[in-house]
PDB file of C-alpha atoms in Angstrom:
ATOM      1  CA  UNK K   1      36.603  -7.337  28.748  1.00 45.00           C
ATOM      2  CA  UNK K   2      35.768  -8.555  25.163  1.00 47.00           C
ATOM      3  CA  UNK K   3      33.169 -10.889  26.437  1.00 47.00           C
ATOM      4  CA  UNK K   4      31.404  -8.638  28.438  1.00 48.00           C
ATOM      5  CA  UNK K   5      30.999  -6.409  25.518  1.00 46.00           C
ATOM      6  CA  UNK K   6      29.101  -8.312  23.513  1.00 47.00           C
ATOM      7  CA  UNK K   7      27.144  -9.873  26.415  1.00 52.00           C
ATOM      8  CA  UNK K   8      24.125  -7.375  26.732  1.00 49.00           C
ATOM      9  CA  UNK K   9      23.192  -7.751  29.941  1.00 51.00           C
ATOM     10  CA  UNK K  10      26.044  -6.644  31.651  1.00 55.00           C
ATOM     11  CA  UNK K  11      26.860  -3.461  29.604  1.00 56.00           C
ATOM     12  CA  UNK K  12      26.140  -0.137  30.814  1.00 60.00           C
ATOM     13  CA  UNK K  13      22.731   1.139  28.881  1.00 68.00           C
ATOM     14  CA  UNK K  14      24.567   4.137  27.390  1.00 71.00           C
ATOM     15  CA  UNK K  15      26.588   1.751  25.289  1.00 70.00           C
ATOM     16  CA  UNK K  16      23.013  -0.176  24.694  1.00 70.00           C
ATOM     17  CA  UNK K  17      21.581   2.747  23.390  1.00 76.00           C
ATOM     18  CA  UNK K  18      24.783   4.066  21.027  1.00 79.00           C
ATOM     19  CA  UNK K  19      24.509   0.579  19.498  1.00 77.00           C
ATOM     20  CA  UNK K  20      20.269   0.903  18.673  1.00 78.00           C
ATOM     21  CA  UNK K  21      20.898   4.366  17.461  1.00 81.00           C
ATOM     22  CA  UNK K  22      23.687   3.048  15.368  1.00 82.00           C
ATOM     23  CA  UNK K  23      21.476   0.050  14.040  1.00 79.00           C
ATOM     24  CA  UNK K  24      18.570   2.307  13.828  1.00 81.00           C
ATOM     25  CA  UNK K  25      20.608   4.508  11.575  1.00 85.00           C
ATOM     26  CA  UNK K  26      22.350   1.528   9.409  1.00 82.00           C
ATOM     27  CA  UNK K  27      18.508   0.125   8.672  1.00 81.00           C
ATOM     28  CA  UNK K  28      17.619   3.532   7.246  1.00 82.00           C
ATOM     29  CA  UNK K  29      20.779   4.281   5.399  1.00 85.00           C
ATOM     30  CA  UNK K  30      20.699   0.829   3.710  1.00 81.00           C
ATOM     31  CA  UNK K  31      17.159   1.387   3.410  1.00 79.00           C
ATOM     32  CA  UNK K  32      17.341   4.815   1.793  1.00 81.00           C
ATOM     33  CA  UNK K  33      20.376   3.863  -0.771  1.00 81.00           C
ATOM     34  CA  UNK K  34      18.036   0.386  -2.105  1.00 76.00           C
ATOM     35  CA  UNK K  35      15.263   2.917  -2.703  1.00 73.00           C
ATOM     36  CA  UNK K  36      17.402   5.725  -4.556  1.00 78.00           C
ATOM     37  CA  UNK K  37      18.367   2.498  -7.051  1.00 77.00           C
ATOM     38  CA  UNK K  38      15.112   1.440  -6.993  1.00 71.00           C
ATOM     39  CA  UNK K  39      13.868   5.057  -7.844  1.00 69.00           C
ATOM     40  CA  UNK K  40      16.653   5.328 -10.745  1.00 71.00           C
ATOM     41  CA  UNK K  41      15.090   2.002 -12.342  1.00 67.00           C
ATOM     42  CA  UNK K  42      11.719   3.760 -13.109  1.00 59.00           C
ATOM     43  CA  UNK K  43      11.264   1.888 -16.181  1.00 65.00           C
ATOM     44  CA  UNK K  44      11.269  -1.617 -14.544  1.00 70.00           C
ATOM     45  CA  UNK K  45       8.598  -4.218 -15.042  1.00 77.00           C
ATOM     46  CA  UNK K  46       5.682  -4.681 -12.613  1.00 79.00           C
ATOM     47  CA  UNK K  47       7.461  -7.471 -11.464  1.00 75.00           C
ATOM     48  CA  UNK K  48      10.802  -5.526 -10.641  1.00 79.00           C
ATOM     49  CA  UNK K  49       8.825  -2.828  -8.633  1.00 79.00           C
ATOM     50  CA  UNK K  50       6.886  -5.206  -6.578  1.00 80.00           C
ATOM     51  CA  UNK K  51      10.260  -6.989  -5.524  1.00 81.00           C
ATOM     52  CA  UNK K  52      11.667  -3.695  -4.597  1.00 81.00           C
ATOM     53  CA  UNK K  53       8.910  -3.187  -2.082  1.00 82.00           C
ATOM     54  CA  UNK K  54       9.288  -6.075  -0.373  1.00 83.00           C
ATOM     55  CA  UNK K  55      12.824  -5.865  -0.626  1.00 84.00           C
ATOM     56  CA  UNK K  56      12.593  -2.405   1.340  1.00 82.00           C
ATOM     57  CA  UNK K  57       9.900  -3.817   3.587  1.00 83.00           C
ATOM     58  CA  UNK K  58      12.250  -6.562   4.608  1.00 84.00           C
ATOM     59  CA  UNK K  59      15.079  -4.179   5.183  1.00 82.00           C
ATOM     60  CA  UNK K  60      12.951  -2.142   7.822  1.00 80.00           C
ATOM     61  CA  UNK K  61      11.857  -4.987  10.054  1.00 82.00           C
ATOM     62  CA  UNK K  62      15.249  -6.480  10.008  1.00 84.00           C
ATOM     63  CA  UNK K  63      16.394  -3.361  11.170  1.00 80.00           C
ATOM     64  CA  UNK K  64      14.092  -2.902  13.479  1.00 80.00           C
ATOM     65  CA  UNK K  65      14.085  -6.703  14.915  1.00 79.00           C
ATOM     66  CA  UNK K  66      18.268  -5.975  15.467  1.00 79.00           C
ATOM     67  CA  UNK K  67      17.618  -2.672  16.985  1.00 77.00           C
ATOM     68  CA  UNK K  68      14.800  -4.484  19.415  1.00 75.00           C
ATOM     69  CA  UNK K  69      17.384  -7.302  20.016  1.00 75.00           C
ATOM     70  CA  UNK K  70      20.012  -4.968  21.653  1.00 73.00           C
ATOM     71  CA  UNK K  71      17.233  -4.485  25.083  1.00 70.00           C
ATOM     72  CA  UNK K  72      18.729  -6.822  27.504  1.00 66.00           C
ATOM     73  CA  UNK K  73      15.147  -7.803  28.111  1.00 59.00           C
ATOM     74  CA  UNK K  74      14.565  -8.966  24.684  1.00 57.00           C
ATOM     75  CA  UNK K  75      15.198 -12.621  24.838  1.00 54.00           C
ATOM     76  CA  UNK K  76      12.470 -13.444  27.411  1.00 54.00           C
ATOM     77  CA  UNK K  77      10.059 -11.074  25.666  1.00 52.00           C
ATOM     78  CA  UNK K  78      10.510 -12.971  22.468  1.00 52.00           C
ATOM     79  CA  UNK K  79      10.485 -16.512  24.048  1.00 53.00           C
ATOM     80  CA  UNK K  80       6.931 -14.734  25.495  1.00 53.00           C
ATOM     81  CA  UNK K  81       5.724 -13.932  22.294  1.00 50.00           C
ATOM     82  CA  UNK K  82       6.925 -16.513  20.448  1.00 50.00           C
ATOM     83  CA  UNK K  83       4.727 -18.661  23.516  1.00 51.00           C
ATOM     84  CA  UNK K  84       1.298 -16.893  22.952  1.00 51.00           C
ATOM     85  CA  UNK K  85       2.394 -16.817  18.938  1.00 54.00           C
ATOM     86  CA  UNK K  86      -1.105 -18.779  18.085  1.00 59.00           C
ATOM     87  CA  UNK K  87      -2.888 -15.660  19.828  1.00 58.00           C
ATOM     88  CA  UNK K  88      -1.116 -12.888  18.217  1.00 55.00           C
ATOM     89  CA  UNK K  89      -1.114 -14.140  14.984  1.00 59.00           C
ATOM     90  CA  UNK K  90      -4.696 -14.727  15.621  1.00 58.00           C
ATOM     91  CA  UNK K  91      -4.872 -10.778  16.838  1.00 57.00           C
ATOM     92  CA  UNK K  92      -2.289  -9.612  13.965  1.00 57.00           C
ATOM     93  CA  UNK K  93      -4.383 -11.137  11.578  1.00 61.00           C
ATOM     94  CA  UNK K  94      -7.400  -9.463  12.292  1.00 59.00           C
ATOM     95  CA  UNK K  95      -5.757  -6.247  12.625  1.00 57.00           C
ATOM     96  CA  UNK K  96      -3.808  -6.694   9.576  1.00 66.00           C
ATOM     97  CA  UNK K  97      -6.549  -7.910   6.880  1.00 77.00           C
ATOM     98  CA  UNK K  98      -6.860  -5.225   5.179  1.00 80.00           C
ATOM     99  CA  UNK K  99      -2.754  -4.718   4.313  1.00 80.00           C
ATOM    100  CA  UNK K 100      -2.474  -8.488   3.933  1.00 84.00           C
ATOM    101  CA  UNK K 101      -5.214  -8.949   1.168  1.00 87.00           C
ATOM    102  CA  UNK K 102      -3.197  -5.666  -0.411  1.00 89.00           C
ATOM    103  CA  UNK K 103      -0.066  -7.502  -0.750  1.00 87.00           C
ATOM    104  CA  UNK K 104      -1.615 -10.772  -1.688  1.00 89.00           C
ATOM    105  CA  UNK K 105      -3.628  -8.925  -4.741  1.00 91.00           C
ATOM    106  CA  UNK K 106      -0.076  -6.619  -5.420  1.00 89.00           C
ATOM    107  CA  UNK K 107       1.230 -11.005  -5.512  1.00 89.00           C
ATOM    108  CA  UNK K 108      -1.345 -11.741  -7.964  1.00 89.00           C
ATOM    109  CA  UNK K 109      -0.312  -8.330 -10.188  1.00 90.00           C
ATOM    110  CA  UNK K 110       2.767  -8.829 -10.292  1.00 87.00           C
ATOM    111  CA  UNK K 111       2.775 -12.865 -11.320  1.00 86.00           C
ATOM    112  CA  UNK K 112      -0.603 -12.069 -14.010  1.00 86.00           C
ATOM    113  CA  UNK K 113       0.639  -8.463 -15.055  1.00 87.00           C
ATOM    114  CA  UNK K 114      -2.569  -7.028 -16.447  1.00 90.00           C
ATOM    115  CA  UNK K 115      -0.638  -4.046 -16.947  1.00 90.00           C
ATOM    116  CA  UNK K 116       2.939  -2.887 -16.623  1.00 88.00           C
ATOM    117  CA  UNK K 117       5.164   0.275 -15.997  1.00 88.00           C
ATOM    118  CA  UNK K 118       4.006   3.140 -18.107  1.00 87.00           C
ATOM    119  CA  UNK K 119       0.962   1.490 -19.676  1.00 89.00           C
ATOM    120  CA  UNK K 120      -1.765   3.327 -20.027  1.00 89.00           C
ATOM    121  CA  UNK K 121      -4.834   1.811 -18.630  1.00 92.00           C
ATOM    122  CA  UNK K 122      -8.565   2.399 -17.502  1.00 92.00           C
ATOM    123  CA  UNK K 123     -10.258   1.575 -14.126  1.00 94.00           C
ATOM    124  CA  UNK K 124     -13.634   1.327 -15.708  1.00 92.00           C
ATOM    125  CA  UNK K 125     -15.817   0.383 -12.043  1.00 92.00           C
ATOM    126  CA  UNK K 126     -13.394   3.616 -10.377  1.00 92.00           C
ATOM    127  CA  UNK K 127     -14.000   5.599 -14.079  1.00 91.00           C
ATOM    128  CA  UNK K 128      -9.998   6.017 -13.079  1.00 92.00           C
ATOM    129  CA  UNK K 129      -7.822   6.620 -16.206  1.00 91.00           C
ATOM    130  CA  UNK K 130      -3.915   7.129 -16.157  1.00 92.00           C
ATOM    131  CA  UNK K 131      -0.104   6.272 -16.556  1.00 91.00           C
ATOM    132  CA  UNK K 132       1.214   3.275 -14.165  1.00 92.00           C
ATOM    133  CA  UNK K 133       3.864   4.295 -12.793  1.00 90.00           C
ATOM    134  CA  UNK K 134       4.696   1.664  -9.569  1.00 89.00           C
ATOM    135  CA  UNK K 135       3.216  -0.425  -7.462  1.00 89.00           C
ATOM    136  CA  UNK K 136       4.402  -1.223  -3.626  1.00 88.00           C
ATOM    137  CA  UNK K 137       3.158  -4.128  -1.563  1.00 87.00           C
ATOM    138  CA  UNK K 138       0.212  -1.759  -0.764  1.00 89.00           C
ATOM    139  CA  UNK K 139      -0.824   0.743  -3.539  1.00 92.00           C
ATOM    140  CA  UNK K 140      -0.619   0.899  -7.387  1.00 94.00           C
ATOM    141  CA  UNK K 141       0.610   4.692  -8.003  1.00 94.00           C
ATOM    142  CA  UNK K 142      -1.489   5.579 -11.019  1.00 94.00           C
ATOM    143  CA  UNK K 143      -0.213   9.100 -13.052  1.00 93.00           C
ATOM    144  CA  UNK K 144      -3.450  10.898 -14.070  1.00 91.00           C
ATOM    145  CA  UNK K 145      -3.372  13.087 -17.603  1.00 85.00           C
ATOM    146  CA  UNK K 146      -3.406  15.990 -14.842  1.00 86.00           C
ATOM    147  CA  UNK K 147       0.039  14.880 -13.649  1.00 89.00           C
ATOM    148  CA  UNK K 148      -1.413  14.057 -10.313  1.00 92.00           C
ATOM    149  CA  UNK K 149      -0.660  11.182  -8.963  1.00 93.00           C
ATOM    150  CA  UNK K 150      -3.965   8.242  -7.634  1.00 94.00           C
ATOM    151  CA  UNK K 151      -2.859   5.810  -4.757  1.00 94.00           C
ATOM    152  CA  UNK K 152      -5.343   2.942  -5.433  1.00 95.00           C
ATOM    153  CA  UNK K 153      -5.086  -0.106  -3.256  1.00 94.00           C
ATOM    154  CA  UNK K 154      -4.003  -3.499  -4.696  1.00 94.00           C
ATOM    155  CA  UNK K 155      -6.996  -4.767  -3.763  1.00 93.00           C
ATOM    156  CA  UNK K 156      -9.076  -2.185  -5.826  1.00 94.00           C
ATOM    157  CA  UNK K 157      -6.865  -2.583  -8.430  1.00 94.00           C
ATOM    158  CA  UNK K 158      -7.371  -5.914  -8.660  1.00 92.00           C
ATOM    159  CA  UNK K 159     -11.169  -6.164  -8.228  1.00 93.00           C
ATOM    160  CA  UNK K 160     -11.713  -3.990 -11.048  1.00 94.00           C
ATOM    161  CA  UNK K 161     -12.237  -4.293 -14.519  1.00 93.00           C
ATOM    162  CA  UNK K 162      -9.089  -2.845 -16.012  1.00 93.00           C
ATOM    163  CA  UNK K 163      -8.770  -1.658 -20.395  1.00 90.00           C
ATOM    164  CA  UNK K 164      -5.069  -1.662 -20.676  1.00 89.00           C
ATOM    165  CA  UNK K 165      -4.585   0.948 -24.175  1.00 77.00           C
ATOM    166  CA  UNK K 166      -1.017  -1.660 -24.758  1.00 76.00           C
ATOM    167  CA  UNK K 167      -2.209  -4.886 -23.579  1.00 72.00           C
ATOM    168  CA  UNK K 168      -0.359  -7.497 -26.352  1.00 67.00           C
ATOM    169  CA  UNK K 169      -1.018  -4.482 -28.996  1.00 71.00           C
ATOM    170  CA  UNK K 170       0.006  -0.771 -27.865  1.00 75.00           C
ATOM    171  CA  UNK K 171      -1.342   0.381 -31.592  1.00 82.00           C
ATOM    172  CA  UNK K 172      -4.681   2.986 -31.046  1.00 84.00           C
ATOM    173  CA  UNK K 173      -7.749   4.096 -33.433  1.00 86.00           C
ATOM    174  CA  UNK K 174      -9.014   7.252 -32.964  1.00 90.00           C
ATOM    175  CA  UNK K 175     -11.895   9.046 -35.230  1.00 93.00           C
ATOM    176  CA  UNK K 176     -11.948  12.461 -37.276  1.00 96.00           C
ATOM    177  CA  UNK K 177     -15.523  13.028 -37.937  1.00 96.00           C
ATOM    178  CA  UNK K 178     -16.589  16.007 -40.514  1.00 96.00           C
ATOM    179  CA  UNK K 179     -20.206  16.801 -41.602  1.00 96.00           C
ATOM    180  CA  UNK K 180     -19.953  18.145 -45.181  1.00 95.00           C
ATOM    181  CA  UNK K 181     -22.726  20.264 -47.187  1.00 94.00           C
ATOM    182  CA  UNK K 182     -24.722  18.630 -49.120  1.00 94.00           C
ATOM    183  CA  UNK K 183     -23.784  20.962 -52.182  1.00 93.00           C
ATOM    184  CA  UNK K 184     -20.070  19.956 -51.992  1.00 94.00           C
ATOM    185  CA  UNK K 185     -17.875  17.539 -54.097  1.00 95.00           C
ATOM    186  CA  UNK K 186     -18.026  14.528 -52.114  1.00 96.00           C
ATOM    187  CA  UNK K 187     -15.375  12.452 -53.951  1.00 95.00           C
ATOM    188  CA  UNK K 188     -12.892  14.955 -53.458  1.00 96.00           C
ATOM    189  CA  UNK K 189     -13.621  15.701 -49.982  1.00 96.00           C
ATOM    190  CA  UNK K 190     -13.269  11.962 -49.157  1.00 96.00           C
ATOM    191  CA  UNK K 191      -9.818  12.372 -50.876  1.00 95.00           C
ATOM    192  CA  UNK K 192      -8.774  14.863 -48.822  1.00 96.00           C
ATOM    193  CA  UNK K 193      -9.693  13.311 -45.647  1.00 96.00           C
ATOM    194  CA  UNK K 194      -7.689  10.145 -46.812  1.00 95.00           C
ATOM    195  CA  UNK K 195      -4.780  12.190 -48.260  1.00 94.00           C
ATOM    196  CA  UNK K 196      -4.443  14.171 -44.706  1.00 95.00           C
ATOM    197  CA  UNK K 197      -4.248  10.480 -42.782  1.00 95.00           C
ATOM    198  CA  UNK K 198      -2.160   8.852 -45.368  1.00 93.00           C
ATOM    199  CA  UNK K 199       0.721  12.213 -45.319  1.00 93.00           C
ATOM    200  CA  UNK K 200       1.333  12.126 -41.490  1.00 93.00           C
ATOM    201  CA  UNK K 201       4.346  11.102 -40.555  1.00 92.00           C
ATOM    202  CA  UNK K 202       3.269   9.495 -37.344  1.00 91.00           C
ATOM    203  CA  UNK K 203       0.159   7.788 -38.313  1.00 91.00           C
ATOM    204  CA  UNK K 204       0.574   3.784 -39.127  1.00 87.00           C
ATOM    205  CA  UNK K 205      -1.286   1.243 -41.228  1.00 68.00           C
ATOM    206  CA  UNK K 206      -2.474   3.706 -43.526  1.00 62.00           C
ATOM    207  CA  UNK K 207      -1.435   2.861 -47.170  1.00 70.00           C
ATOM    208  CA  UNK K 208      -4.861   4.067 -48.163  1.00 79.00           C
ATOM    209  CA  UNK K 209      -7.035   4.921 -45.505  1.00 89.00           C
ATOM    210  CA  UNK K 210     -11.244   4.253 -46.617  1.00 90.00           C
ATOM    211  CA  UNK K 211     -13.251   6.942 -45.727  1.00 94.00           C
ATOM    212  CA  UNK K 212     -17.111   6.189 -44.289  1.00 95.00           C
ATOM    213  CA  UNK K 213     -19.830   7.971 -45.072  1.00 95.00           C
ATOM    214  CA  UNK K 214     -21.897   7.579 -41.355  1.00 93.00           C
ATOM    215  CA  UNK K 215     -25.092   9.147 -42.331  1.00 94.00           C
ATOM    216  CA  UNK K 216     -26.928  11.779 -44.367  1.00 94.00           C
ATOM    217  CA  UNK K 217     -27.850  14.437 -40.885  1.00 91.00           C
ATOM    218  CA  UNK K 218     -30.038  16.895 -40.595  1.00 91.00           C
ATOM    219  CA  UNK K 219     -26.684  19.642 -41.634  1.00 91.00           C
ATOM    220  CA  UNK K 220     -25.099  17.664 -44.079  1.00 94.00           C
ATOM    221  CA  UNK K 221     -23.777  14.381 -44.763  1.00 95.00           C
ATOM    222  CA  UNK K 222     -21.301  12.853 -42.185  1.00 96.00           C
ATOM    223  CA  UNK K 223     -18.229  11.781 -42.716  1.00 97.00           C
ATOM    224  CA  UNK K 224     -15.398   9.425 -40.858  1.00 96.00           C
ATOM    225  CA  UNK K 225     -11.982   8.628 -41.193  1.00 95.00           C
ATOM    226  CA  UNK K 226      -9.968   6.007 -39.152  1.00 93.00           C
ATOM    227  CA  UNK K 227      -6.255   7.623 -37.570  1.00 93.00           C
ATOM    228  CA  UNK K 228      -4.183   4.727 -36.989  1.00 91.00           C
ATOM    229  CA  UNK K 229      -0.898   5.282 -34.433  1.00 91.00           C
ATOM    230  CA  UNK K 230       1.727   3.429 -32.385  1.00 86.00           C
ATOM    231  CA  UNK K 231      -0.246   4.643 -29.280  1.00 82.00           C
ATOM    232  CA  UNK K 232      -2.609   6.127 -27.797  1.00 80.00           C
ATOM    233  CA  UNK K 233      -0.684   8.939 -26.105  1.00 79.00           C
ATOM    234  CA  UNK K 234      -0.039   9.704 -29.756  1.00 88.00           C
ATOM    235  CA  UNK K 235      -3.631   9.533 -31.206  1.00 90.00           C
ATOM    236  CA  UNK K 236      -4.747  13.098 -29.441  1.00 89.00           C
ATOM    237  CA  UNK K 237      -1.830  14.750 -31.078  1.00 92.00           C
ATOM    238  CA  UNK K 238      -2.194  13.179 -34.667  1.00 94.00           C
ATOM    239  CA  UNK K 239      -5.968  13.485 -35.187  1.00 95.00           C
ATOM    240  CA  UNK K 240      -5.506  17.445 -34.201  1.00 95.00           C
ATOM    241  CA  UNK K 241      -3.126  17.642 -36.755  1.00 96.00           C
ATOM    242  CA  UNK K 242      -5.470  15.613 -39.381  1.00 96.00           C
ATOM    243  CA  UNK K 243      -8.360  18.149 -38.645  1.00 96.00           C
ATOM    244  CA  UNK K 244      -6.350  20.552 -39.431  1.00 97.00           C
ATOM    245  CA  UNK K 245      -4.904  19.493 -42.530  1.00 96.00           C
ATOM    246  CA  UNK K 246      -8.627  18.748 -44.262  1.00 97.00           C
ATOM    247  CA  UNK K 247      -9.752  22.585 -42.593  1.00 96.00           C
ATOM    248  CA  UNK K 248      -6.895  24.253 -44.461  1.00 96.00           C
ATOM    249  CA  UNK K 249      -7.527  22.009 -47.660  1.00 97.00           C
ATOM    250  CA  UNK K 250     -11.260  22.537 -47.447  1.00 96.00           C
ATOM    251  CA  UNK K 251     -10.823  26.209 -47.015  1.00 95.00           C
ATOM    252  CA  UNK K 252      -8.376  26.126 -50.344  1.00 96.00           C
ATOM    253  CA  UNK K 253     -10.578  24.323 -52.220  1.00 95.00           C
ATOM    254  CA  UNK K 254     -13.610  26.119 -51.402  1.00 95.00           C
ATOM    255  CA  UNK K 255     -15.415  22.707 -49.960  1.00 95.00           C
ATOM    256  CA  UNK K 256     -17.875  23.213 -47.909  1.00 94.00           C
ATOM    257  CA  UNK K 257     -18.962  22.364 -44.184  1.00 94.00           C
ATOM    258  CA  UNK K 258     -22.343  21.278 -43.301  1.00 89.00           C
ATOM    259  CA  UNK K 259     -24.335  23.679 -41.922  1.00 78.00           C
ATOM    260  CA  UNK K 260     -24.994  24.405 -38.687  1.00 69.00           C
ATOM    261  CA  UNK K 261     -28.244  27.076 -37.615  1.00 64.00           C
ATOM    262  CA  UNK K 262     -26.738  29.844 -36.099  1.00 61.00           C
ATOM    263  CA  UNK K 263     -27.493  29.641 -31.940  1.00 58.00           C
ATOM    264  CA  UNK K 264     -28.443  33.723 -31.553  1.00 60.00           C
ATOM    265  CA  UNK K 265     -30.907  33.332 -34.116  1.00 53.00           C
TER     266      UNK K 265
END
């Protein structure tokens, strides 16, 4: 009775199909648990994610090569396939070009790691800028300062010319520009600029921070400062709050702006 359990041919196809349904269901639940600890290590490396896809992909076609194995019919059809292998793999392969050069360029990510998990880089052929946030044997998910998220192909990815904002150094410049009157105290407007840099808390590498003078313009002359921070997804907040700083200083000071002609005139 044992034996002609587990010999396939001679049990009834009720039982055949309880025991795919029951395979079916172990791939997926196996399947579905790897990804929820996959999903929980959202800060792992490029190198982590990429396993975890083929890890998962794995985990589906064993499944689905046990489930297949349970036909009683399966045996010949593999020593059939398995025959006229040169043929499909010749067919496959042409079929499949597109998803194989997708996980050979995700290969080539993950061992070169132009980027990693939550860097912030730019696509500059796709003009595609955003947060990485995984990468799969097909796609690089790509968070966009929208909060959308870009599926770009590994083989995009990889073709393009990528700025990665944390690539060895994750510090970022950004610029605070001010066109002052030409009737104003430039020494002490420079000293303001540089005071409003040097006083923020989250700006870096600014002991004493030089300020430029760019050019005399047509409405007054031109001024720069440099805003030094640990990153770039702090650089938008901090030069806001520099701007602000040298308006309400300018304002209590009574230094002028350049002027601008007014547009309804």
């Amino acid at each position: 009775m044992a034996e002609s359990f587990f010999d396939i041919d001679k049990l009834h196809p009720l039982f055949v199909a309880l025991r795919m349904v029951f395979l079916l269901l172990a791939t997926l639940t196996a399947t579905s648990l790897f990804k929820r600890y996959a999903k929980r290590r959202m800060d792992a490396s490029i190198n982590l994610k990429f396993l975890y896809s083929i890890i998962s992909a794995a985990l589906y076609f064993l499944g689905f090569v046990a489930t297949l194995s349970q036909l009683p019919s399966f045996e010949k059809g593999f020593d059939t396939i398995v025959a006229g292998s040169g043929i499909f793999a010749l067919v496959f392969g042409l079929a499949a070009q597109e998803s194989l050069s997708n996980i050979v360029n995700g290969v080539f990510i993950s061992i070169f790691k132009p980027f990693e998990v939550n860097n912030r880089i730019h696509l500059n052929n796709a003009g595609i800028t955003g947060i990485v946030e995984d990468i799969t044997l097909r796609h690089t998910v790509v968070r966009t300062f929208q909060n959308s998220r870009l599926i770009i192909t590994n083989t995009a990815v990889n073709k393009d010319i990528i700025e990665n904002s944390h690539f060895t150094d994750s510090k970022s410049a950004g610029y605070v520009d001010v066109t002052l009157s030409y009737d104003a105290d430039l020494d002490r407007a420079c000293a303001i600029m540089s005071e409003a840099v040097k006083n923020h808390p989250r700006a870096v590498s600014n002991s004493n921070p030089s300020v430029n003078l760019r050019s005399f313009g047509i409405y007054g002359i031109e001024l720069r400062v440099t805003v030094w921070t640990a990153d770039i997804n702090a650089n938008y907040d901090v030069t806001s709050d520099v701007r602000k700083a040298i308006k309400r200083t300018f304002d209590e000071e009574g230094i002028a702006f350049g002027h601008y002609p007014d547009p309804s005139s």
